[in-house]
Amino acid sequence: ELTTVRVQDPRVQNEGSWNSHVDYKIFLHTNSKAFTAKTSCVRRRYREFVWLRRQLQKNAGLVPVPELPGKSTFFVGSTDEFIEKRRQGLQQFLEQ
């Protein structure tokens, strides 16, 4: 069985406003019989990954839950660099 998950296409929502945020397209493809839909695609923001990690920690017992990329309000470099670095970190989180 094969399952592939990709974090793609970051988009800034409400750019320039006090409540702007970035969301990411999460694409899943599988041939697993455990899934009814063989492909799915949703958009999620960082705080939803934080929620997911907390839920996994509650139910993981002694199994370590992967870390998320940091949430830094002060990033040295461009916003695009930060968004790409976070996208890569979210990708690693889901793969692990």
Coordinates of N, CA, C and O in Angstrom, one line a residue:
E1 N 0.8 -1.2 0.0 CA 0.0 0.0 0.0 C 0.9 1.2 0.0 O 1.9 1.3 0.6
L2 N 0.4 2.3 -0.7 CA 1.2 3.5 -0.8 C 0.3 4.7 -0.4 O -0.9 4.8 -0.9
T3 N 0.8 5.6 0.4 CA 0.1 6.8 0.7 C 1.1 7.9 0.5 O 2.2 7.9 1.0
T4 N 0.8 9.0 -0.3 CA 1.6 10.1 -0.5 C 0.9 11.3 -0.1 O -0.3 11.5 -0.4
V5 N 1.6 12.2 0.7 CA 1.0 13.4 1.1 C 1.9 14.6 0.8 O 3.1 14.4 0.9
R6 N 1.4 15.7 0.3 CA 2.2 16.8 -0.1 C 1.6 18.1 0.4 O 0.4 18.3 0.4
V7 N 2.5 19.0 0.9 CA 2.1 20.3 1.3 C 2.5 21.2 0.2 O 3.7 21.3 -0.1
Q8 N 1.6 21.9 -0.4 CA 1.8 22.7 -1.6 C 1.1 24.1 -1.5 O 0.3 24.3 -0.7
D9 N 1.5 24.9 -2.5 CA 0.7 26.1 -2.8 C 0.3 27.0 -1.6 O -0.8 27.2 -1.3
P10 N 1.4 27.5 -0.9 CA 1.0 28.4 0.2 C 0.4 29.7 -0.3 O 0.8 30.2 -1.3
R11 N -0.7 30.2 0.4 CA -1.3 31.4 0.0 C -1.6 32.3 1.2 O -2.0 31.8 2.2
V12 N -1.2 33.5 1.0 CA -1.5 34.5 2.1 C -3.0 34.9 2.0 O -3.4 35.4 0.9
Q13 N -3.7 34.8 3.1 CA -5.1 35.2 3.1 C -5.2 36.5 3.9 O -4.5 36.7 4.9
N14 N -6.1 37.4 3.5 CA -6.3 38.7 4.1 C -5.0 39.5 4.2 O -4.8 40.1 5.2
E15 N -4.2 39.5 3.1 CA -2.9 40.1 3.2 C -3.1 41.6 3.5 O -4.0 42.3 3.0
G16 N -2.2 42.1 4.3 CA -2.2 43.5 4.7 C -3.2 43.8 5.9 O -3.2 45.0 6.4
S17 N -4.0 42.9 6.3 CA -4.8 43.1 7.4 C -4.3 42.5 8.7 O -3.3 41.8 8.7
W18 N -4.8 42.9 9.8 CA -4.3 42.4 11.1 C -4.5 40.9 11.3 O -3.9 40.3 12.1
N19 N -5.5 40.3 10.6 CA -5.7 38.9 10.7 C -5.3 38.1 9.5 O -5.8 37.1 9.1
S20 N -4.2 38.6 8.8 CA -3.7 37.8 7.7 C -3.0 36.5 8.2 O -2.5 36.4 9.3
H21 N -3.0 35.5 7.4 CA -2.4 34.2 7.7 C -2.1 33.5 6.4 O -2.6 33.9 5.3
V22 N -1.3 32.4 6.5 CA -1.0 31.6 5.3 C -1.7 30.3 5.4 O -1.7 29.7 6.5
D23 N -2.3 29.8 4.4 CA -2.8 28.4 4.4 C -2.1 27.7 3.3 O -1.5 28.2 2.4
Y24 N -2.1 26.3 3.4 CA -1.4 25.4 2.5 C -2.3 24.4 2.0 O -3.2 23.9 2.7
K25 N -2.1 24.0 0.7 CA -2.9 22.9 0.1 C -2.2 21.6 0.6 O -1.0 21.4 0.4
I26 N -3.1 20.7 1.2 CA -2.6 19.4 1.6 C -3.3 18.4 0.6 O -4.5 18.3 0.6
F27 N -2.4 17.7 -0.1 CA -2.9 16.8 -1.1 C -2.5 15.4 -0.7 O -1.4 15.1 -0.3
L28 N -3.5 14.5 -0.7 CA -3.2 13.1 -0.3 C -3.7 12.2 -1.4 O -4.7 12.3 -2.0
H29 N -2.8 11.2 -1.7 CA -3.1 10.2 -2.7 C -2.7 8.8 -2.1 O -1.6 8.7 -1.5
T30 N -3.6 7.8 -2.2 CA -3.4 6.5 -1.6 C -4.0 5.4 -2.4 O -5.0 5.7 -3.1
N31 N -3.5 4.2 -2.3 CA -4.2 3.1 -2.8 C -4.6 2.1 -1.7 O -5.0 1.0 -1.9
S32 N -4.6 2.6 -0.5 CA -4.9 1.9 0.7 C -6.4 1.6 0.8 O -7.2 2.5 0.5
K33 N -6.8 0.4 1.1 CA -8.2 0.0 1.2 C -8.9 0.7 2.4 O -10.1 0.7 2.6
A34 N -8.1 1.2 3.3 CA -8.6 1.9 4.5 C -9.3 3.2 4.2 O -10.0 3.7 5.0
F35 N -9.0 3.8 3.0 CA -9.5 5.0 2.6 C -10.6 4.8 1.5 O -10.4 4.1 0.6
T36 N -11.7 5.5 1.7 CA -12.8 5.4 0.7 C -12.4 6.2 -0.5 O -12.4 5.8 -1.7
A37 N -12.0 7.5 -0.3 CA -11.5 8.4 -1.4 C -10.0 8.1 -1.6 O -9.2 8.1 -0.6
K38 N -9.6 7.9 -2.8 CA -8.2 7.6 -3.1 C -7.4 8.9 -3.2 O -6.2 8.9 -3.1
T39 N -8.0 10.0 -3.4 CA -7.3 11.3 -3.4 C -8.2 12.3 -2.7 O -9.4 12.2 -2.7
S40 N -7.5 13.2 -2.0 CA -8.3 14.3 -1.3 C -7.3 15.5 -1.3 O -6.1 15.4 -1.3
C41 N -8.0 16.7 -1.2 CA -7.2 17.9 -1.2 C -8.0 18.9 -0.3 O -9.2 19.1 -0.4
V42 N -7.3 19.5 0.7 CA -7.8 20.5 1.6 C -6.8 21.6 1.8 O -5.6 21.4 1.5
R43 N -7.3 22.7 2.3 CA -6.4 23.8 2.7 C -6.4 24.0 4.2 O -7.5 23.9 4.8
R44 N -5.2 24.1 4.8 CA -5.1 24.2 6.2 C -4.1 25.2 6.6 O -3.1 25.4 5.9
R45 N -4.3 25.9 7.7 CA -3.3 26.8 8.2 C -2.5 26.3 9.3 O -2.8 25.2 9.9
Y46 N -1.4 27.0 9.7 CA -0.5 26.4 10.7 C -1.2 26.0 12.0 O -0.9 25.0 12.6
R47 N -2.1 26.9 12.5 CA -2.7 26.6 13.8 C -3.5 25.2 13.8 O -3.7 24.6 14.8
E48 N -3.9 24.8 12.6 CA -4.6 23.5 12.5 C -3.6 22.4 12.6 O -3.9 21.3 13.1
F49 N -2.4 22.6 12.2 CA -1.3 21.6 12.4 C -1.0 21.5 13.9 O -0.7 20.4 14.4
V50 N -1.0 22.7 14.5 CA -0.7 22.7 16.0 C -1.8 21.8 16.7 O -1.5 21.0 17.6
W51 N -3.1 22.0 16.3 CA -4.2 21.3 16.9 C -4.0 19.8 16.6 O -4.1 19.0 17.6
L52 N -3.6 19.4 15.4 CA -3.4 18.0 15.1 C -2.3 17.4 15.9 O -2.5 16.3 16.5
R53 N -1.2 18.1 16.1 CA -0.1 17.6 16.9 C -0.5 17.4 18.3 O -0.2 16.4 18.9
R54 N -1.3 18.3 18.9 CA -1.8 18.1 20.2 C -2.7 16.9 20.4 O -2.6 16.1 21.4
Q55 N -3.5 16.7 19.4 CA -4.4 15.5 19.4 C -3.6 14.2 19.3 O -3.9 13.2 20.0
L56 N -2.6 14.2 18.5 CA -1.7 13.0 18.4 C -1.0 12.8 19.7 O -0.9 11.6 20.1
Q57 N -0.5 13.8 20.3 CA 0.2 13.7 21.6 C -0.7 13.1 22.6 O -0.3 12.3 23.4
K58 N -2.0 13.5 22.7 CA -2.9 12.9 23.7 C -3.1 11.4 23.5 O -3.3 10.7 24.5
N59 N -3.0 11.0 22.3 CA -3.3 9.6 22.0 C -2.1 8.7 21.7 O -2.3 7.5 21.4
A60 N -0.9 9.3 21.7 CA 0.3 8.6 21.2 C 0.9 7.7 22.3 O 1.7 6.8 21.9
G61 N 0.6 7.9 23.5 CA 1.3 7.1 24.5 C 2.7 7.4 24.6 O 3.2 8.5 24.7
L62 N 3.5 6.3 24.4 CA 5.0 6.5 24.4 C 5.6 6.7 23.0 O 6.8 6.9 22.9
V63 N 4.8 6.7 22.0 CA 5.3 7.0 20.6 C 5.5 8.5 20.5 O 4.7 9.3 20.7
P64 N 6.8 8.8 20.1 CA 7.1 10.3 19.9 C 6.3 10.9 18.7 O 6.2 10.3 17.7
V65 N 5.8 12.1 18.9 CA 5.1 12.8 17.9 C 6.1 13.8 17.3 O 6.8 14.5 18.0
P66 N 6.2 13.9 15.9 CA 7.2 14.8 15.3 C 7.0 16.2 15.7 O 5.8 16.6 16.0
E67 N 8.0 17.0 15.6 CA 7.9 18.4 15.9 C 7.4 19.2 14.7 O 7.5 18.7 13.6
L68 N 6.8 20.3 15.0 CA 6.4 21.2 13.9 C 7.5 22.3 13.7 O 8.2 22.5 14.6
P69 N 7.5 22.9 12.5 CA 8.5 24.0 12.4 C 8.1 25.1 13.3 O 6.9 25.3 13.7
G70 N 9.0 25.9 13.7 CA 8.8 27.0 14.7 C 7.8 28.0 14.2 O 7.7 28.2 13.0
K71 N 7.2 28.7 15.2 CA 6.3 29.8 14.9 C 7.0 31.0 15.3 O 7.0 31.4 16.5
S72 N 7.7 31.7 14.4 CA 8.5 32.8 14.7 C 7.8 34.1 14.2 O 7.5 34.2 13.0
T73 N 7.7 35.1 15.0 CA 7.1 36.3 14.6 C 8.2 37.3 14.1 O 8.0 38.2 13.3
F74 N 9.5 36.9 14.4 CA 10.6 37.7 14.0 C 11.5 36.8 13.2 O 12.3 36.1 13.7
F75 N 11.4 36.9 11.9 CA 12.2 36.1 11.0 C 13.2 36.9 10.2 O 12.8 38.0 9.6
V76 N 14.5 36.5 10.2 CA 15.5 37.2 9.4 C 15.4 36.7 8.0 O 15.7 35.5 7.8
G77 N 15.1 37.5 7.0 CA 15.0 37.1 5.6 C 13.6 37.5 5.1 O 12.9 38.2 5.8
S78 N 13.3 37.1 3.9 CA 12.1 37.5 3.3 C 10.9 36.6 3.8 O 11.1 35.5 4.3
T79 N 9.7 37.2 3.7 CA 8.5 36.5 4.0 C 8.4 35.2 3.2 O 8.0 34.2 3.7
D80 N 8.7 35.3 1.9 CA 8.7 34.1 1.0 C 9.6 33.0 1.5 O 9.2 31.9 1.5
E81 N 10.8 33.4 2.0 CA 11.7 32.4 2.5 C 11.1 31.7 3.8 O 11.2 30.5 3.9
F82 N 10.5 32.5 4.6 CA 9.9 31.9 5.9 C 8.7 31.0 5.5 O 8.6 29.9 6.1
I83 N 7.9 31.4 4.6 CA 6.8 30.6 4.2 C 7.2 29.3 3.6 O 6.7 28.2 3.9
E84 N 8.3 29.3 2.7 CA 8.8 28.1 2.1 C 9.4 27.2 3.2 O 9.2 26.0 3.1
K85 N 10.2 27.8 4.1 CA 10.8 27.0 5.1 C 9.7 26.3 6.0 O 9.8 25.1 6.3
R86 N 8.6 27.0 6.3 CA 7.5 26.4 7.1 C 6.8 25.3 6.3 O 6.5 24.3 6.8
R87 N 6.6 25.6 5.0 CA 6.0 24.6 4.1 C 6.8 23.3 4.1 O 6.2 22.2 4.3
Q88 N 8.1 23.4 4.0 CA 9.0 22.2 4.1 C 8.9 21.5 5.4 O 8.8 20.3 5.5
G89 N 8.8 22.3 6.5 CA 8.7 21.7 7.8 C 7.4 21.0 8.0 O 7.3 19.9 8.6
L90 N 6.3 21.5 7.5 CA 5.0 20.9 7.6 C 5.0 19.6 6.8 O 4.4 18.6 7.2
Q91 N 5.6 19.6 5.6 CA 5.7 18.4 4.8 C 6.5 17.3 5.6 O 6.0 16.2 5.6
Q92 N 7.5 17.7 6.2 CA 8.3 16.7 7.0 C 7.4 16.1 8.2 O 7.4 14.9 8.4
F93 N 6.7 17.0 8.8 CA 5.8 16.6 9.9 C 4.8 15.5 9.4 O 4.6 14.5 10.1
L94 N 4.2 15.8 8.3 CA 3.2 14.9 7.8 C 3.8 13.5 7.3 O 3.2 12.5 7.5
E95 N 5.0 13.6 6.7 CA 5.6 12.4 6.3 C 6.0 11.5 7.5 O 6.0 10.3 7.4
Q96 N 6.5 12.1 8.6 CA 6.9 11.3 9.7 C 5.7 10.8 10.4 O 5.7 9.7 11.0

